[in-house]
mmCIF file of C-alpha atoms and ligand atoms in Angstrom:
data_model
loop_
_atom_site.group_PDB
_atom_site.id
_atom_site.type_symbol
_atom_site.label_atom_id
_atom_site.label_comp_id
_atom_site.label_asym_id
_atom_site.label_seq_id
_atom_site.Cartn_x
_atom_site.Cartn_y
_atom_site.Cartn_z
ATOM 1 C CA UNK A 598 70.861 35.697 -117.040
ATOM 2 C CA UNK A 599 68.472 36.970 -114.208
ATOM 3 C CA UNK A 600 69.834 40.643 -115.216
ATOM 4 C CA UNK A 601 69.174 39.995 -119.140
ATOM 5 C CA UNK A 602 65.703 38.325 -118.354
ATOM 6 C CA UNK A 603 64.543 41.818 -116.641
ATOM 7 C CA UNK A 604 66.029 44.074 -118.967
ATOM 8 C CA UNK A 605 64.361 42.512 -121.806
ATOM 9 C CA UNK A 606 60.994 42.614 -119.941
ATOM 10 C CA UNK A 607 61.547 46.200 -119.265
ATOM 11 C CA UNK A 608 62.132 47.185 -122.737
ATOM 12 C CA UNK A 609 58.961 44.815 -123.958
ATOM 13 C CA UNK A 610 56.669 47.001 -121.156
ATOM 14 C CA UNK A 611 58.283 50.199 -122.669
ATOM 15 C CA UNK A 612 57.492 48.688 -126.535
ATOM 16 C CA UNK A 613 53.492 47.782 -125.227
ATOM 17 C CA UNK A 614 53.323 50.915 -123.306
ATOM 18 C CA UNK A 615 53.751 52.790 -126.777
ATOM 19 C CA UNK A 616 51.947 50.411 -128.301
ATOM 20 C CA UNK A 617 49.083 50.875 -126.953
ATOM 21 C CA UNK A 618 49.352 54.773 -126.764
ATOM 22 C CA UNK A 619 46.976 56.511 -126.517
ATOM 23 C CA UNK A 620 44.705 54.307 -123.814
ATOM 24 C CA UNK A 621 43.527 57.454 -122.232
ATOM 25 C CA UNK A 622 42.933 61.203 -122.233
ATOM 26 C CA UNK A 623 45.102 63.433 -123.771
ATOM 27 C CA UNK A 624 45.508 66.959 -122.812
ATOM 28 C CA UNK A 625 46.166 69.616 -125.460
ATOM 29 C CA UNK A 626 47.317 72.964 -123.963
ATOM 30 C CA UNK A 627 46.149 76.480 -125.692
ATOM 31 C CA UNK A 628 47.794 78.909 -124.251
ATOM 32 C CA UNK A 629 45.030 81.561 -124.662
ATOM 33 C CA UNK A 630 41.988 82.026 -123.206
ATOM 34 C CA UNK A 631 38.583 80.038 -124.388
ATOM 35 C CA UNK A 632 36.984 81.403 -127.425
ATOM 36 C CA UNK A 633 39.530 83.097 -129.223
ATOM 37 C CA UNK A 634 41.272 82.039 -132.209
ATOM 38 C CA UNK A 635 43.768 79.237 -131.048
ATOM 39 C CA UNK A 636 40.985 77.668 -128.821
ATOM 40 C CA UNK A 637 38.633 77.564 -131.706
ATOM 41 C CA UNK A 638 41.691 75.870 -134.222
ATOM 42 C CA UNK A 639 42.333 73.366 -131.554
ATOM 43 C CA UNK A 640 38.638 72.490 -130.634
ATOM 44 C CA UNK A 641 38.069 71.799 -134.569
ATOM 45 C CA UNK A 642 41.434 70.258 -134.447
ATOM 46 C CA UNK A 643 40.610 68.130 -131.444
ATOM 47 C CA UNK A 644 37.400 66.716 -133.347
ATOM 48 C CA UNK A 645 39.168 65.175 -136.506
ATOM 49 C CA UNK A 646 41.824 64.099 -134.701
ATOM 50 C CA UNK A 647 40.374 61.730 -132.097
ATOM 51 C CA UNK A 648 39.520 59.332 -134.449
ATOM 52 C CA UNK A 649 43.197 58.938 -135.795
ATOM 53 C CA UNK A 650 43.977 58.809 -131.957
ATOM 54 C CA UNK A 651 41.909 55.560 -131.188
ATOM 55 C CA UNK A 652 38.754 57.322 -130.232
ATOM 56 C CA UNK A 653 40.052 58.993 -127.031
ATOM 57 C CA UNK A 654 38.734 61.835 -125.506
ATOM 58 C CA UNK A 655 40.983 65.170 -126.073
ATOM 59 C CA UNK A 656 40.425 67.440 -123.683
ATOM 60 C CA UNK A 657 41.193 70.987 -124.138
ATOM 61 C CA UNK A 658 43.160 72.878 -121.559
ATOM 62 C CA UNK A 659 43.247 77.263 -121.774
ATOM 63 C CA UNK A 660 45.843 78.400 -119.597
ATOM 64 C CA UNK A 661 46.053 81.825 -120.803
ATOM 65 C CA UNK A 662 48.187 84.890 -120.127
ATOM 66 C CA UNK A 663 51.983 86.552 -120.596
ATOM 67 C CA UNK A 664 51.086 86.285 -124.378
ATOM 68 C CA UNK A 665 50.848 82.305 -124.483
ATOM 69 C CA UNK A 666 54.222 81.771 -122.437
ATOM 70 C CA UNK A 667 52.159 80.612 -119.298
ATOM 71 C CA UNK A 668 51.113 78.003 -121.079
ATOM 72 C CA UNK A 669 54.067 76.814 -123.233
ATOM 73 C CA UNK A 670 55.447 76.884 -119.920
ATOM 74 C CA UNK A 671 53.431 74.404 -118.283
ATOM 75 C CA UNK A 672 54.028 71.789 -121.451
ATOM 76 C CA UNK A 673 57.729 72.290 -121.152
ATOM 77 C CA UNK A 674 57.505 70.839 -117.448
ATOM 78 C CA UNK A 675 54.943 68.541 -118.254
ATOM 79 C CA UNK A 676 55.252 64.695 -118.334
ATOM 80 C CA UNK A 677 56.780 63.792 -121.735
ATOM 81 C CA UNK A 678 54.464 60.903 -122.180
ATOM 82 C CA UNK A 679 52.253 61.774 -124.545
ATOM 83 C CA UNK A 680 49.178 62.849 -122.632
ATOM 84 C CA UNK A 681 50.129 66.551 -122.410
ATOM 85 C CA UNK A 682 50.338 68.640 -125.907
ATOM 86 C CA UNK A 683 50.827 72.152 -126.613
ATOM 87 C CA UNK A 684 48.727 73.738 -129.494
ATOM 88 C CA UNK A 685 50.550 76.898 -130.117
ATOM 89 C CA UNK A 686 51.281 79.822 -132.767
ATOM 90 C CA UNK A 687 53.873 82.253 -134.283
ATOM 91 C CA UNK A 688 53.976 83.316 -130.460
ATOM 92 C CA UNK A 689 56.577 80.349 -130.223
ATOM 93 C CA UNK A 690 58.810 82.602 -132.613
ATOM 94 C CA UNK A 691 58.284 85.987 -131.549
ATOM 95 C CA UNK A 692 58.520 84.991 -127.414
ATOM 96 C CA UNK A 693 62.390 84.550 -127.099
ATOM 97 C CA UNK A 694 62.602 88.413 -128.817
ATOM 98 C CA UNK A 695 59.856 89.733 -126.285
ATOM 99 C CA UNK A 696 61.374 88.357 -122.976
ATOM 100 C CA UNK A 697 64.088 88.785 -121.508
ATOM 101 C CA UNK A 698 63.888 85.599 -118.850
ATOM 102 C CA UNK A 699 61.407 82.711 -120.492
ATOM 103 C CA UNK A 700 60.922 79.987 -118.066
ATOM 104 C CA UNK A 701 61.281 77.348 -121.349
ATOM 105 C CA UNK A 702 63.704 77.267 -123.955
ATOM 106 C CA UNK A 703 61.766 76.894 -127.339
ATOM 107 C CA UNK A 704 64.338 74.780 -129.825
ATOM 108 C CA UNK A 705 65.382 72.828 -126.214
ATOM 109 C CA UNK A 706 62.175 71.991 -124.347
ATOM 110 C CA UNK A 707 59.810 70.605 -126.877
ATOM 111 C CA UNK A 708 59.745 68.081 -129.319
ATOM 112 C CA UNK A 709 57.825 69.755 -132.468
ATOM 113 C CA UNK A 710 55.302 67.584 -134.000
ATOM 114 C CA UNK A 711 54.246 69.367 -136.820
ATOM 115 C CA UNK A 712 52.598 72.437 -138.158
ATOM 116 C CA UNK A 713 48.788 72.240 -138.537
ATOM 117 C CA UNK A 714 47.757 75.543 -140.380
ATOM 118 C CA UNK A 715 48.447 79.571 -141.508
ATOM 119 C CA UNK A 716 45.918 82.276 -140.485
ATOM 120 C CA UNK A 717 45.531 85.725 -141.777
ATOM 121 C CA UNK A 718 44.474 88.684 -139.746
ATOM 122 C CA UNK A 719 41.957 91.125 -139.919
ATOM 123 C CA UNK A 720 41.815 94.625 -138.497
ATOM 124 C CA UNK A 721 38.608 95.576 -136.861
ATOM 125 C CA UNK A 722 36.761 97.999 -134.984
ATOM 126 C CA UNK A 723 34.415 98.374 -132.480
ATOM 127 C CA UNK A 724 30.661 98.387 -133.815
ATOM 128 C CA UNK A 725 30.009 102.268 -132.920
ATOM 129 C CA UNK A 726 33.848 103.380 -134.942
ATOM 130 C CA UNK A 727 32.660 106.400 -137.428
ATOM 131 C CA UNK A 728 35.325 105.203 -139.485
ATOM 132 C CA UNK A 729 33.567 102.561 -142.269
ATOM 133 C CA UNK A 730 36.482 101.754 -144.611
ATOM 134 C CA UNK A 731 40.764 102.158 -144.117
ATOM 135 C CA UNK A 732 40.809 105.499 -145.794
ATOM 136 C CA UNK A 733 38.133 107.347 -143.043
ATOM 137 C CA UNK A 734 40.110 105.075 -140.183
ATOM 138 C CA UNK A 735 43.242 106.156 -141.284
ATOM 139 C CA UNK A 736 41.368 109.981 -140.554
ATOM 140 C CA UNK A 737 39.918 108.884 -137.775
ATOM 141 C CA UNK A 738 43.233 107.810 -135.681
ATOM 142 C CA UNK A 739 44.843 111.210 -137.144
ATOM 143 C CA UNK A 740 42.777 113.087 -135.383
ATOM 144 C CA UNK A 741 42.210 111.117 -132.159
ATOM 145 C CA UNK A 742 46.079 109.979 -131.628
ATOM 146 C CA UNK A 743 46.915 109.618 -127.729
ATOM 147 C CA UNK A 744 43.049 108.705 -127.212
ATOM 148 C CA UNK A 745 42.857 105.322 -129.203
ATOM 149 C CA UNK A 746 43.409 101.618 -127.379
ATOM 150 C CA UNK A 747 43.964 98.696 -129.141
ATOM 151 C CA UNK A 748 43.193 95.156 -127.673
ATOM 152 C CA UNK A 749 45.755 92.492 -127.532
ATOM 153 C CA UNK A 750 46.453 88.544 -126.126
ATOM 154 C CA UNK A 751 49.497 90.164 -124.424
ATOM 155 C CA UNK A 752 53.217 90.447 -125.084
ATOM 156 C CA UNK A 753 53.749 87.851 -128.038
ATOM 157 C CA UNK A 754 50.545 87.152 -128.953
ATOM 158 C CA UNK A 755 49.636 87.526 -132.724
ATOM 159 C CA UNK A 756 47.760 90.619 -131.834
ATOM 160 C CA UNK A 757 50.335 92.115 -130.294
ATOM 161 C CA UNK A 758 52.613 91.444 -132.660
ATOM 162 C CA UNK A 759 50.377 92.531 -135.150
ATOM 163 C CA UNK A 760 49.194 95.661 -133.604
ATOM 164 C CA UNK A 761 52.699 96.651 -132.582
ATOM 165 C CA UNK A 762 53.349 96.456 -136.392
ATOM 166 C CA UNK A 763 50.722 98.815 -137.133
ATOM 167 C CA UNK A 764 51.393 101.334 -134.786
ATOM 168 C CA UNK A 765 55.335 101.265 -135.910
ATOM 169 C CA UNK A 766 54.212 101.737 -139.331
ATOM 170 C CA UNK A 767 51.840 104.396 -138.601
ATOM 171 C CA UNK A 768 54.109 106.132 -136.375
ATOM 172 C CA UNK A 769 50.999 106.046 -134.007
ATOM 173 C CA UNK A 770 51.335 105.278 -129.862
ATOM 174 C CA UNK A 771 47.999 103.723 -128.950
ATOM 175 C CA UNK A 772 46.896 102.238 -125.193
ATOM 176 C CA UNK A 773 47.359 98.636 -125.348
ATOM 177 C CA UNK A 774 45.045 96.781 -123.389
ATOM 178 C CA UNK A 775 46.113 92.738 -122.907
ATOM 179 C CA UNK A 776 43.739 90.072 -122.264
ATOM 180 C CA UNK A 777 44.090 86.498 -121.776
ATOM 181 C CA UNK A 778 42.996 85.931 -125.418
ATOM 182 C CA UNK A 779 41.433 87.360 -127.949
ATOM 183 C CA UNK A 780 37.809 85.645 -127.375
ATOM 184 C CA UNK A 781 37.591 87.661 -124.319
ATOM 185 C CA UNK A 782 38.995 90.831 -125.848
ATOM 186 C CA UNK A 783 36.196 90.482 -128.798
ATOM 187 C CA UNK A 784 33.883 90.646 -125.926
ATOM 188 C CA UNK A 785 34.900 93.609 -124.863
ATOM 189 C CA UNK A 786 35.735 95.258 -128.498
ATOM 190 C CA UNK A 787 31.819 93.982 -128.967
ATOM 191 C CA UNK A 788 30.519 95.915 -125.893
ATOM 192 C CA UNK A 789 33.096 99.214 -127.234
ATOM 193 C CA UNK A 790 35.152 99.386 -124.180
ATOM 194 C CA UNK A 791 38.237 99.089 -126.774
ATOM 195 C CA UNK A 792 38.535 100.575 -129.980
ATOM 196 C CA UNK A 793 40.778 98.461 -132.237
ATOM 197 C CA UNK A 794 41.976 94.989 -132.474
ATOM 198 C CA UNK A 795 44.182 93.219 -134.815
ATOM 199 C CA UNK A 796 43.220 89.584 -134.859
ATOM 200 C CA UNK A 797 42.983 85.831 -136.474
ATOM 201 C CA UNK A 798 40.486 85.451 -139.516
ATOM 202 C CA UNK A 799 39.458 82.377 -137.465
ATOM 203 C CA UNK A 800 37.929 84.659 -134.845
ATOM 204 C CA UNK A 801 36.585 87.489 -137.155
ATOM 205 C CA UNK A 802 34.901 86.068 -139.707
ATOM 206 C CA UNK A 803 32.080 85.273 -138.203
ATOM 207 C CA UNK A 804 31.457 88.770 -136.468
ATOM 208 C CA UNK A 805 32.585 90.408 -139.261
ATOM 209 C CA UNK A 806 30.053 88.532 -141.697
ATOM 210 C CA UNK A 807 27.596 89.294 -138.981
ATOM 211 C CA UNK A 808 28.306 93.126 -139.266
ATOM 212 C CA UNK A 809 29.099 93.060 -135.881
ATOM 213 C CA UNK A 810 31.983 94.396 -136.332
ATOM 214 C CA UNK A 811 33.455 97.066 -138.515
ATOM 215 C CA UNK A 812 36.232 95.570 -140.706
ATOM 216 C CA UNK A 813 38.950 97.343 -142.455
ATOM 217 C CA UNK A 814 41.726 95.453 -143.770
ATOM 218 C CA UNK A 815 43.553 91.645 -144.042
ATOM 219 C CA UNK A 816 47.269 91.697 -143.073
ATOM 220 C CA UNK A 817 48.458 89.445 -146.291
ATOM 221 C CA UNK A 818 49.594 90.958 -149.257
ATOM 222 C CA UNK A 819 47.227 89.622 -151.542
ATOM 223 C CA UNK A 820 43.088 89.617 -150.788
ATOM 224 C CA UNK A 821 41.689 86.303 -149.578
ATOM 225 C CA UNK A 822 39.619 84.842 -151.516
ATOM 226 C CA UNK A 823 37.287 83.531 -148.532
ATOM 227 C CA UNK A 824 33.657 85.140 -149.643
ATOM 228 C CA UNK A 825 33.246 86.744 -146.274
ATOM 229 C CA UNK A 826 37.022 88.223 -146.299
ATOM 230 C CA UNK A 827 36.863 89.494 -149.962
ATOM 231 C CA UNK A 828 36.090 92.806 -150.089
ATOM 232 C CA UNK A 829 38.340 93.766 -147.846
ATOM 233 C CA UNK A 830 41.596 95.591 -148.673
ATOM 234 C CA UNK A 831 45.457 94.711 -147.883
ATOM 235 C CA UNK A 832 46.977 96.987 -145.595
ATOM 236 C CA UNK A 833 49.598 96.992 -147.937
ATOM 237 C CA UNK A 834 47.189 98.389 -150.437
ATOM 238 C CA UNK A 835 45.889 100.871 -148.094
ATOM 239 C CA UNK A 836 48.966 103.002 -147.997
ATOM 240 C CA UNK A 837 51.124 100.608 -145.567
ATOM 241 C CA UNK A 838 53.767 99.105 -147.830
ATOM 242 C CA UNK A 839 54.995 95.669 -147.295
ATOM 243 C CA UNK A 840 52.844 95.061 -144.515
ATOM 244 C CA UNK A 841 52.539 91.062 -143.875
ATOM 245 C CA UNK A 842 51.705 88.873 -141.092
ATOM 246 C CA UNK A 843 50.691 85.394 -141.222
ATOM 247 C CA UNK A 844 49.827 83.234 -138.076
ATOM 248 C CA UNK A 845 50.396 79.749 -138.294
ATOM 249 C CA UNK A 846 49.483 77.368 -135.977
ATOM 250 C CA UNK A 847 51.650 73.996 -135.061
ATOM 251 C CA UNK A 848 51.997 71.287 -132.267
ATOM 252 C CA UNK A 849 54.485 70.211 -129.474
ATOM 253 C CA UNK A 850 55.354 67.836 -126.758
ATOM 254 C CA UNK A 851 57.314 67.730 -123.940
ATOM 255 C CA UNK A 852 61.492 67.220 -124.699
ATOM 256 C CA UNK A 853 62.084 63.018 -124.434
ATOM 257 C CA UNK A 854 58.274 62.000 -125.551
ATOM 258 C CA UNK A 855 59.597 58.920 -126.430
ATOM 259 C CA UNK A 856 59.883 59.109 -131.037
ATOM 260 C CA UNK A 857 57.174 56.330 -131.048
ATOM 261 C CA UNK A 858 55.059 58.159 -129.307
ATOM 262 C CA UNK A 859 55.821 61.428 -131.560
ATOM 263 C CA UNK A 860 54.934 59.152 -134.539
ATOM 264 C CA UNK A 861 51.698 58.067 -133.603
ATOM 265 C CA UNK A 862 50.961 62.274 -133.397
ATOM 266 C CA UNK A 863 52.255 63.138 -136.261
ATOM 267 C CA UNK A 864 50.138 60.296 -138.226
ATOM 268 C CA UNK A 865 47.267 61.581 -136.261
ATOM 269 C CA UNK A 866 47.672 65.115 -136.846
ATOM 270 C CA UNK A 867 48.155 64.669 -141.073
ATOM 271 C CA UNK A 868 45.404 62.199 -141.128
ATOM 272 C CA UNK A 869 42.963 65.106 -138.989
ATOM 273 C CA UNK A 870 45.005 67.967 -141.930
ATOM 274 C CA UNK A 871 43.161 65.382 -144.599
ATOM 275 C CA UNK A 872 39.595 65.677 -142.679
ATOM 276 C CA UNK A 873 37.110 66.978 -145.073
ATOM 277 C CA UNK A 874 35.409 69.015 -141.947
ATOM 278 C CA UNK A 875 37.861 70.308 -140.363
ATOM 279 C CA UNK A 876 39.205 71.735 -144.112
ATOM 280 C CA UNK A 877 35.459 72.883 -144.451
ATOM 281 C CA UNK A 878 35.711 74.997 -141.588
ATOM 282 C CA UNK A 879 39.297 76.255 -141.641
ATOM 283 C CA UNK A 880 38.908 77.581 -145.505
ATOM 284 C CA UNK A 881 35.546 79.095 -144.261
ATOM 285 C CA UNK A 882 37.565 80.843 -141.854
ATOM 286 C CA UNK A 883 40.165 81.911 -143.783
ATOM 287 C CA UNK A 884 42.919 79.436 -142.493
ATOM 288 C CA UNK A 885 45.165 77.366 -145.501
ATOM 289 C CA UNK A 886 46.019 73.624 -143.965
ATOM 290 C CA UNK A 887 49.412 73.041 -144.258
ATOM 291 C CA UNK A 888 50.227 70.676 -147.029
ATOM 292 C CA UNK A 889 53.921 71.058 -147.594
ATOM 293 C CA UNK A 890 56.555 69.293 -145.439
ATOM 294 C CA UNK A 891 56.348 71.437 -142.492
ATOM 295 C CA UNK A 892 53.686 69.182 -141.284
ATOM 296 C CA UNK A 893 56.093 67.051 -140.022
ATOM 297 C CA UNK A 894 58.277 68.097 -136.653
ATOM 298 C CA UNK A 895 62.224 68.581 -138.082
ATOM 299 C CA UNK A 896 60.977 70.680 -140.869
ATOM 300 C CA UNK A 897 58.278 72.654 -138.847
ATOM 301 C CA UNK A 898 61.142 72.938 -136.300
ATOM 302 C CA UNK A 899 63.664 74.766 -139.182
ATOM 303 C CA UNK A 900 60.889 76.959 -140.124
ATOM 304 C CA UNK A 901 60.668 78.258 -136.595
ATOM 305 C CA UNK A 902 64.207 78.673 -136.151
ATOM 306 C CA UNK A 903 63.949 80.905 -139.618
ATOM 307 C CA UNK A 904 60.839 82.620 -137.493
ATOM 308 C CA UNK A 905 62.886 83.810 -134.930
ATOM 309 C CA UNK A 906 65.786 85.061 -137.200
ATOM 310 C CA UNK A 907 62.994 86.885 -139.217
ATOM 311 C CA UNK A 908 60.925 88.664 -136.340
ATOM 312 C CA UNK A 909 63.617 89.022 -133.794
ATOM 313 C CA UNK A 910 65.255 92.175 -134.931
ATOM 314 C CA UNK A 911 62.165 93.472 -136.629
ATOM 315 C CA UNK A 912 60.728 92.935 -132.202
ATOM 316 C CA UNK A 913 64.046 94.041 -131.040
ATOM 317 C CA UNK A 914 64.047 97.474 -133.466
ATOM 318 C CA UNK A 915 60.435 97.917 -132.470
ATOM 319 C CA UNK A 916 62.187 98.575 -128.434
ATOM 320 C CA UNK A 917 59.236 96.095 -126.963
ATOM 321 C CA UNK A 918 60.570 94.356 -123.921
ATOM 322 C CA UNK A 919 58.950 92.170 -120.673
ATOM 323 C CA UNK A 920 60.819 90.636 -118.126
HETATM 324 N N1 LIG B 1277 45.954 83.867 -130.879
HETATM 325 C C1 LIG B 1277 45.439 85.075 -130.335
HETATM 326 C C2 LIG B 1277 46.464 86.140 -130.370
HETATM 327 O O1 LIG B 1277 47.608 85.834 -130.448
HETATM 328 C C3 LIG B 1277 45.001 84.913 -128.949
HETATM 329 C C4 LIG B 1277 44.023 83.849 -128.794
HETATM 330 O O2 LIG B 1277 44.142 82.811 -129.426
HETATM 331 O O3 LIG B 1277 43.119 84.045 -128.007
HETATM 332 O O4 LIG B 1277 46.154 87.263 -130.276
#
């Protein structure tokens, strides 16, 4: 009697706990540095989705580095009670081809929560380039090949991936130079310490609208439509056949955050997808909110699975290997 009288109060305290989840904080993890692309989806993010949440703060946490493992790392070992999230990207996918010892397994370690949004990229150039459109780039890295470098987030990162694309297709080695994110590396692409990036719409509309930047082509096979993204061409246009990559953007917590828990989330997250601000300022961006049924974690998790099976061998061809 004594024994049944405890265990049902322990499983009522486990019922309120979730309950009343959230009651405090919660973390969300971006495994890049502050200001780049994945930090600016998850600060917009963060906004329409602590009302859902029940008003609690959401506190952003950049641990950048090793191309967003570092980070995914530290939600893997995190407590799985809801308070620490991971908001990562196609890095999830392309990670298990890049490294050959991960410190987290990605179908094991997490539970997926759902997928949030997809991101085109741009390529761009610092502001002093001579080169003003893909035609006089494509020149201009003829005749300067062992000379260009060409910023990155690191092994795994979308502009890695992206700019290890490029050079495959080109046939062109350039210098990579990896940063913790790509906020810092636009810094540095600004001040022309680097010559080339490959990076998120999310981070290079703005500088690109600005003229800050010089701009030569999207990385989808059709235009966007966004006005500030228009004009420019497709690689696949420009002479680079079948070129495509699309970032998308999704959420995860720690393996054995209890389902309830995992619920409340993924409630949150497709009531902050139907926010008419943060829409506003993802389609300004060039981002497309997900609104198919990989917004929820099983079927976000298949498409990741498919990830990996699609950009494993096209990493593993490409010879690109940490440890
Ligand atoms: N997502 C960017 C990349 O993969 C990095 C960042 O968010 O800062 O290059």
């Amino acid at each position: 009697m004594k024994h049944l009288l405890i265990a049902t109060l322990a499983a009522l305290t486990a019922v309120s706990a979730f309950a009343e989840y959230p009651d405090k904080p919660i973390t969300i993890v971006v495994p890049f540095a502050a200001g780049g692309p994945t930090d600016k989806v998850a600060r917009d993010l963060a906004e329409a989705l602590r009302k859902p949440l029940g008003g609690n703060t959401i506190i952003i946490e950049n641990v950048g580095g090793a191309g967003g493992t570092l980070g995914a790392t530290k939600v893997a070992r995190a407590s799985n009670d809801g308070y620490t999230l991971l908001l990562h990207h196609i890095g999830m996918a392309t990670a298990p081809a890049l490294y050959r010892t991960m410190q987290y397994k990605t179908l094991e370690d997490f539970e997926y929560l759902g997928m949030i949004n997809e991101v085109p990229m741009t390529l761009i150039g610092k502001p002093g380039l001579p080169a003003n459109n893909y035609a006089e780039l494509a020149k201009w890295i003829d005749a300067n090949k062992g000379k260009i470098n060409l910023a990155n987030a690191g092994l795994g990162a979308a502009s890695h991936l992206c700019g290890l694309l490029f050079q495959n297709t080109l046939k062109v080695d350039m210098t990579t130079v990896p940063y913790k994110g790509t906020g810092p590396a636009m810094t540095d692409l600004l001040g022309g310490q680097v010559d080339l990036m490959c990076d998120q719409s999310t981070n290079t509309t703005a500088q690109i609208e600005g003229g800050k930047v010089k701009a030569y082509a999207v990385t989808t096979m059709k235009r966007l439509t966004t006005p500030a993204l228009a004009k420019l061409p497709t690689l696949d246009e420009s002479g680079l056949k079948g070129f495509n990559v699309t970032i998308w953007h999704a959420m995860y917590a720690p393996k054995g955050t209890p389902k309830a828990i995992t619920d409340k989330i993924n409630a949150a997250l497709k009531l902050a997808l139907h926010d008419p601000d943060f829409i506003k300022h993802q389609e300004a961006l060039g981002a497309v909110i997900i609104s198919d049924a990989r917004v929820n974690g099983p079927e976000h998790k298949k498409f990741v699975e498919a990830e990996i099976a699609k950009w494993g061998p096209i990493i593993k061809a490409a010879g690109q290997y940490a440890d």
